[in-house]
mmCIF file of C-alpha atoms and ligand atoms in Angstrom:
data_model
loop_
_atom_site.group_PDB
_atom_site.id
_atom_site.type_symbol
_atom_site.label_atom_id
_atom_site.label_comp_id
_atom_site.label_asym_id
_atom_site.label_seq_id
_atom_site.Cartn_x
_atom_site.Cartn_y
_atom_site.Cartn_z
ATOM 1 C CA MET A 10 -134.774 184.000 2.473
ATOM 2 C CA ILE A 11 -137.526 186.477 2.643
ATOM 3 C CA ILE A 12 -140.384 186.268 5.080
ATOM 4 C CA THR A 13 -143.250 188.713 4.402
ATOM 5 C CA MET A 14 -145.668 189.703 7.111
ATOM 6 C CA ASP A 15 -148.853 191.524 6.180
ATOM 7 C CA GLY A 16 -152.088 192.163 8.005
ATOM 8 C CA PRO A 17 -154.312 194.928 9.352
ATOM 9 C CA ALA A 18 -153.285 197.574 11.946
ATOM 10 C CA GLY A 19 -153.499 196.320 15.443
ATOM 11 C CA ALA A 20 -152.751 192.681 14.784
ATOM 12 C CA GLY A 21 -149.590 192.905 16.501
ATOM 13 C CA LYS A 22 -147.396 192.589 13.285
ATOM 14 C CA SER A 23 -144.670 194.963 14.256
ATOM 15 C CA THR A 24 -143.912 193.390 17.485
ATOM 16 C CA VAL A 25 -144.101 189.877 16.214
ATOM 17 C CA ALA A 26 -142.176 190.654 13.034
ATOM 18 C CA ARG A 27 -139.387 192.157 15.149
ATOM 19 C CA ALA A 28 -139.307 189.386 17.573
ATOM 20 C CA LEU A 29 -139.296 186.714 14.719
ATOM 21 C CA ALA A 30 -136.392 188.491 13.013
ATOM 22 C CA ARG A 31 -134.430 188.653 16.272
ATOM 23 C CA ARG A 32 -135.094 185.005 16.876
ATOM 24 C CA LEU A 33 -134.044 183.945 13.356
ATOM 25 C CA GLY A 34 -131.096 186.390 13.212
ATOM 26 C CA PHE A 35 -132.860 188.094 10.060
ATOM 27 C CA ARG A 36 -132.962 191.789 9.248
ATOM 28 C CA PHE A 37 -136.235 193.529 9.876
ATOM 29 C CA LEU A 38 -137.683 195.898 7.383
ATOM 30 C CA ASP A 39 -140.587 198.151 8.654
ATOM 31 C CA THR A 40 -142.187 199.431 5.370
ATOM 32 C CA GLY A 41 -144.944 201.305 7.171
ATOM 33 C CA ALA A 42 -142.148 203.676 8.621
ATOM 34 C CA MET A 43 -141.121 204.361 4.935
ATOM 35 C CA TYR A 44 -144.656 205.589 4.071
ATOM 36 C CA ARG A 45 -144.816 207.566 7.329
ATOM 37 C CA ALA A 46 -141.344 209.229 6.564
ATOM 38 C CA VAL A 47 -142.565 210.413 3.131
ATOM 39 C CA ALA A 48 -145.707 211.893 4.761
ATOM 40 C CA LEU A 49 -143.399 213.592 7.362
ATOM 41 C CA ALA A 50 -141.300 215.038 4.573
ATOM 42 C CA GLY A 51 -144.441 216.234 2.781
ATOM 43 C CA LYS A 52 -145.765 217.897 6.020
ATOM 44 C CA ARG A 53 -142.437 219.650 6.717
ATOM 45 C CA ALA A 54 -142.319 220.847 3.076
ATOM 46 C CA GLY A 55 -145.929 222.154 3.430
ATOM 47 C CA LEU A 56 -147.025 220.307 0.460
ATOM 48 C CA ASP A 57 -150.540 220.633 -0.959
ATOM 49 C CA TRP A 58 -152.021 217.152 -0.143
ATOM 50 C CA ASP A 59 -154.284 217.572 -3.219
ATOM 51 C CA ALA A 60 -151.174 217.631 -5.568
ATOM 52 C CA PRO A 61 -150.014 213.935 -5.595
ATOM 53 C CA ASP A 62 -147.312 214.583 -8.263
ATOM 54 C CA ASP A 63 -145.563 216.987 -5.933
ATOM 55 C CA LEU A 64 -145.591 214.363 -3.142
ATOM 56 C CA ALA A 65 -144.199 211.744 -5.465
ATOM 57 C CA ARG A 66 -141.417 214.071 -6.678
ATOM 58 C CA LEU A 67 -140.520 214.833 -3.155
ATOM 59 C CA ALA A 68 -140.502 211.094 -2.308
ATOM 60 C CA ARG A 69 -138.171 210.330 -5.207
ATOM 61 C CA SER A 70 -135.776 213.010 -4.033
ATOM 62 C CA LEU A 71 -135.509 211.769 -0.502
ATOM 63 C CA ASP A 72 -132.513 210.010 1.040
ATOM 64 C CA LEU A 73 -134.332 207.347 3.062
ATOM 65 C CA GLN A 74 -132.209 204.811 4.943
ATOM 66 C CA VAL A 75 -133.298 201.973 7.091
ATOM 67 C CA ALA A 76 -130.588 201.103 9.660
ATOM 68 C CA GLY A 77 -131.482 198.298 12.026
ATOM 69 C CA ASP A 78 -134.713 199.563 13.749
ATOM 70 C CA ARG A 79 -134.058 203.053 12.911
ATOM 71 C CA ILE A 80 -135.280 205.190 9.929
ATOM 72 C CA LEU A 81 -133.208 208.047 8.497
ATOM 73 C CA LEU A 82 -134.690 210.811 6.455
ATOM 74 C CA ASN A 83 -131.958 212.768 4.675
ATOM 75 C CA GLY A 84 -129.613 211.632 7.368
ATOM 76 C CA GLU A 85 -131.878 212.555 10.299
ATOM 77 C CA ASP A 86 -133.211 209.985 12.631
ATOM 78 C CA VAL A 87 -136.976 210.173 12.500
ATOM 79 C CA THR A 88 -137.928 206.879 14.066
ATOM 80 C CA GLU A 89 -139.979 208.550 16.755
ATOM 81 C CA ALA A 90 -141.060 211.503 14.777
ATOM 82 C CA VAL A 91 -142.826 209.356 12.140
ATOM 83 C CA ARG A 92 -144.968 207.765 14.953
ATOM 84 C CA ALA A 93 -146.522 211.167 16.070
ATOM 85 C CA SER A 94 -150.317 211.281 15.708
ATOM 86 C CA ASP A 95 -150.167 214.251 13.298
ATOM 87 C CA VAL A 96 -147.979 212.203 10.993
ATOM 88 C CA THR A 97 -150.132 209.242 11.214
ATOM 89 C CA ALA A 98 -153.168 211.379 10.149
ATOM 90 C CA VAL A 99 -151.471 212.320 6.845
ATOM 91 C CA THR A 100 -149.645 209.001 6.071
ATOM 92 C CA ARG A 101 -152.647 207.973 3.846
ATOM 93 C CA TYR A 102 -151.528 210.652 1.325
ATOM 94 C CA ALA A 103 -148.271 208.714 0.832
ATOM 95 C CA ALA A 104 -149.804 205.156 1.099
ATOM 96 C CA ASP A 105 -152.587 206.035 -1.447
ATOM 97 C CA ASN A 106 -150.240 207.629 -4.021
ATOM 98 C CA PRO A 107 -149.498 205.070 -6.755
ATOM 99 C CA GLN A 108 -146.184 206.821 -7.703
ATOM 100 C CA VAL A 109 -144.978 206.920 -4.071
ATOM 101 C CA ARG A 110 -145.968 203.152 -3.730
ATOM 102 C CA GLU A 111 -143.955 202.340 -6.848
ATOM 103 C CA HIS A 112 -140.873 204.101 -5.567
ATOM 104 C CA LEU A 113 -140.976 202.704 -2.155
ATOM 105 C CA VAL A 114 -141.546 199.138 -3.480
ATOM 106 C CA LYS A 115 -138.417 199.567 -5.582
ATOM 107 C CA LEU A 116 -136.597 200.619 -2.581
ATOM 108 C CA GLN A 117 -137.760 197.746 -0.504
ATOM 109 C CA ARG A 118 -136.557 195.370 -3.071
ATOM 110 C CA ARG A 119 -133.257 196.997 -3.132
ATOM 111 C CA LEU A 120 -132.890 196.948 0.441
ATOM 112 C CA ALA A 121 -133.876 193.300 0.671
ATOM 113 C CA ALA A 122 -131.546 192.280 -2.102
ATOM 114 C CA ALA A 123 -128.546 193.627 -0.137
ATOM 115 C CA GLU A 124 -129.454 191.203 2.620
ATOM 116 C CA GLN A 125 -129.516 187.372 2.762
ATOM 117 C CA ASN A 126 -132.441 186.974 5.241
ATOM 118 C CA VAL A 127 -135.174 189.512 5.855
ATOM 119 C CA VAL A 128 -138.502 189.797 7.649
ATOM 120 C CA THR A 129 -140.373 192.554 5.926
ATOM 121 C CA GLU A 130 -143.535 193.789 7.374
ATOM 122 C CA GLY A 131 -146.429 195.890 5.784
ATOM 123 C CA ARG A 132 -149.726 195.520 3.864
ATOM 124 C CA ASP A 133 -148.513 194.510 0.352
ATOM 125 C CA GLN A 134 -145.271 192.687 0.934
ATOM 126 C CA GLY A 135 -146.415 189.148 0.006
ATOM 127 C CA THR A 136 -148.666 190.464 -2.848
ATOM 128 C CA VAL A 137 -146.804 193.298 -4.519
ATOM 129 C CA ALA A 138 -143.278 193.790 -3.266
ATOM 130 C CA PHE A 139 -142.132 190.244 -2.868
ATOM 131 C CA PRO A 140 -144.569 187.880 -4.678
ATOM 132 C CA ASN A 141 -141.863 185.210 -4.813
ATOM 133 C CA ALA A 142 -141.034 185.307 -1.121
ATOM 134 C CA GLU A 143 -140.268 181.859 0.356
ATOM 135 C CA CYS A 144 -142.526 182.444 3.427
ATOM 136 C CA LYS A 145 -145.631 184.624 3.564
ATOM 137 C CA ILE A 146 -147.534 185.274 6.771
ATOM 138 C CA PHE A 147 -150.817 187.127 7.130
ATOM 139 C CA LEU A 148 -151.303 188.104 10.708
ATOM 140 C CA THR A 149 -154.865 188.883 11.909
ATOM 141 C CA ALA A 150 -156.849 189.232 15.164
ATOM 142 C CA SER A 151 -160.593 189.885 15.632
ATOM 143 C CA PRO A 152 -161.662 193.537 15.429
ATOM 144 C CA GLU A 153 -162.482 193.557 19.208
ATOM 145 C CA GLU A 154 -159.183 192.116 20.254
ATOM 146 C CA ARG A 155 -157.328 194.654 17.950
ATOM 147 C CA ALA A 156 -159.473 197.470 19.416
ATOM 148 C CA ARG A 157 -158.816 196.334 22.983
ATOM 149 C CA ARG A 158 -155.023 196.409 22.402
ATOM 150 C CA ARG A 159 -155.248 199.779 20.819
ATOM 151 C CA LEU A 160 -157.279 201.183 23.703
ATOM 152 C CA ARG A 161 -154.800 199.881 26.139
ATOM 153 C CA ASP A 162 -151.967 201.623 24.236
ATOM 154 C CA LEU A 163 -153.860 205.019 23.933
ATOM 155 C CA GLN A 164 -154.924 204.969 27.572
ATOM 156 C CA ALA A 165 -151.349 204.214 28.619
ATOM 157 C CA GLN A 166 -150.455 207.433 26.694
ATOM 158 C CA GLY A 167 -153.171 209.266 28.499
ATOM 159 C CA GLU A 168 -155.567 209.696 25.738
ATOM 160 C CA PRO A 169 -159.193 209.947 26.736
ATOM 161 C CA VAL A 170 -160.823 207.571 24.303
ATOM 162 C CA THR A 171 -163.520 204.906 24.582
ATOM 163 C CA PHE A 172 -163.597 201.349 23.199
ATOM 164 C CA GLU A 173 -166.437 202.378 20.709
ATOM 165 C CA GLN A 174 -164.463 205.336 19.366
ATOM 166 C CA VAL A 175 -161.296 203.096 18.855
ATOM 167 C CA LEU A 176 -163.351 200.455 17.162
ATOM 168 C CA ALA A 177 -164.967 202.882 14.823
ATOM 169 C CA ALA A 178 -161.695 204.552 13.822
ATOM 170 C CA GLN A 179 -160.207 201.096 13.236
ATOM 171 C CA GLN A 180 -163.124 200.035 10.890
ATOM 172 C CA GLN A 181 -162.498 203.246 8.848
ATOM 173 C CA ARG A 182 -158.776 202.450 8.640
ATOM 174 C CA ASP A 183 -159.372 198.825 7.554
ATOM 175 C CA GLN A 184 -161.681 200.128 4.852
ATOM 176 C CA GLN A 185 -159.109 202.670 3.697
ATOM 177 C CA ASP A 186 -156.293 199.879 3.641
ATOM 178 C CA ALA A 187 -158.583 197.405 1.887
ATOM 179 C CA SER A 188 -159.887 199.606 -0.828
ATOM 180 C CA ARG A 189 -156.702 201.223 -1.930
ATOM 181 C CA THR A 190 -156.451 200.785 -5.664
ATOM 182 C CA VAL A 191 -152.661 200.202 -5.646
ATOM 183 C CA GLY A 192 -151.217 197.818 -2.903
ATOM 184 C CA PRO A 193 -154.489 197.162 -0.967
ATOM 185 C CA LEU A 194 -154.317 195.047 2.201
ATOM 186 C CA ARG A 195 -155.081 191.433 1.372
ATOM 187 C CA ALA A 196 -153.465 188.087 2.031
ATOM 188 C CA ALA A 197 -151.496 186.620 -0.770
ATOM 189 C CA GLU A 198 -153.003 183.379 -2.051
ATOM 190 C CA ASP A 199 -150.021 181.350 -0.840
ATOM 191 C CA ALA A 200 -149.817 183.075 2.592
ATOM 192 C CA VAL A 201 -150.255 181.358 5.843
ATOM 193 C CA THR A 202 -152.942 183.091 7.925
ATOM 194 C CA LEU A 203 -152.443 183.231 11.697
ATOM 195 C CA CYS A 204 -155.078 184.785 14.025
ATOM 196 C CA THR A 205 -153.420 185.928 17.304
ATOM 197 C CA ASP A 206 -156.576 186.166 19.525
ATOM 198 C CA GLY A 207 -155.775 184.594 22.812
ATOM 199 C CA LEU A 208 -152.106 183.875 22.003
ATOM 200 C CA SER A 209 -149.198 185.432 23.802
ATOM 201 C CA LEU A 210 -146.298 187.037 21.869
ATOM 202 C CA GLU A 211 -144.190 183.990 22.700
ATOM 203 C CA GLN A 212 -146.730 181.543 21.337
ATOM 204 C CA VAL A 213 -147.193 183.540 18.052
ATOM 205 C CA VAL A 214 -143.463 183.697 17.399
ATOM 206 C CA ASP A 215 -143.057 180.015 18.218
ATOM 207 C CA ARG A 216 -145.697 179.194 15.581
ATOM 208 C CA LEU A 217 -144.225 181.530 12.997
ATOM 209 C CA GLU A 218 -140.732 180.105 13.593
ATOM 210 C CA LYS A 219 -142.046 176.663 12.791
ATOM 211 C CA ILE A 220 -143.822 177.944 9.692
ATOM 212 C CA ALA A 221 -140.672 179.771 8.487
ATOM 213 C CA LYS A 222 -138.397 176.674 9.229
ATOM 214 C CA SER A 223 -140.783 174.345 7.197
ATOM 215 C CA SER A 224 -141.002 176.686 4.285
ATOM 216 C CA SER A 225 -137.226 176.949 3.934
ATOM 217 C CA MET A 226 -136.784 173.170 3.800
ATOM 218 C CA PRO A 227 -136.066 171.833 0.311
ATOM 219 C CA PRO A 228 -139.022 170.293 -1.537
ATOM 220 C CA VAL A 229 -139.315 166.576 -0.823
ATOM 221 C CA PRO A 230 -138.580 164.844 -4.183
HETATM 222 O O1 DC B 27 -147.937 199.748 9.717
HETATM 223 P P1 DC B 27 -148.016 201.305 9.945
HETATM 224 O O2 DC B 27 -149.070 201.736 10.848
HETATM 225 O O3 DC B 27 -146.637 201.970 10.392
HETATM 226 O O4 DC B 27 -148.317 201.804 8.501
HETATM 227 C C1 DC B 27 -148.457 203.291 8.235
HETATM 228 C C2 DC B 27 -149.403 203.385 7.009
HETATM 229 O O5 DC B 27 -148.808 203.007 5.837
HETATM 230 C C3 DC B 27 -150.748 202.659 7.130
HETATM 231 O O6 DC B 27 -151.804 203.556 6.695
HETATM 232 C C4 DC B 27 -150.655 201.584 6.158
HETATM 233 C C5 DC B 27 -149.604 202.081 5.101
HETATM 234 N N1 DC B 27 -148.823 200.988 4.618
HETATM 235 C C6 DC B 27 -149.040 200.570 3.290
HETATM 236 O O7 DC B 27 -149.866 201.120 2.602
HETATM 237 N N2 DC B 27 -148.176 199.747 2.740
HETATM 238 C C7 DC B 27 -147.127 199.134 3.554
HETATM 239 N N3 DC B 27 -146.364 198.252 2.920
HETATM 240 C C8 DC B 27 -146.918 199.515 4.827
HETATM 241 C C9 DC B 27 -147.743 200.435 5.279
#
């Protein structure tokens, strides 16, 4: 069974998808980490970001492996490195590149096919990568709630930012994610949308577990 989890940055998707996978005993696939790893490889190779074909060629040449919660780039564990802010800043070059997306979607399908049960998380999982998934979730939260969570994270890391700055950057990112010509962020028509405002992680995972279990039941004749 494939469960897709899409939604905007800051809705808590990663934490929720991981927790749901753990609870159900499913594999977890973090597809954002794959786009980040391609961007990291491009940065290390000193690629010209204005040459999308070069980035696509590089992406196709990489050995990307997803092992549990870790992502390996040509055998090196880059799980932490792909989260650095200088990599986040250039990840859009990978995410906006149609050839890179095509390659990574193929890889995501291959990885999922090798597993029986997967929770896969990203922006286009229910729409593009796995349109036939048995269970599709679209996780959201209000812009203010998402910005408050992000502000807490950044302040915990010692970054001197204000709520207004975080909210403005988030609006820009939402705009980029939604207006991408290939694989834009949107809910699949058959996705269940859940807004996480005011819900604890436990409450969100409880609801999703119920949704997942009801979608895996055979149809009533
Ligand atoms: O979820 P994340 O922050 O790790 O994602 C990193 C970037 O990759 C973000 O800009 C959205 C993009 N992305 C995407 O375009 N498609 C996916 N399936 C996953 C992530």
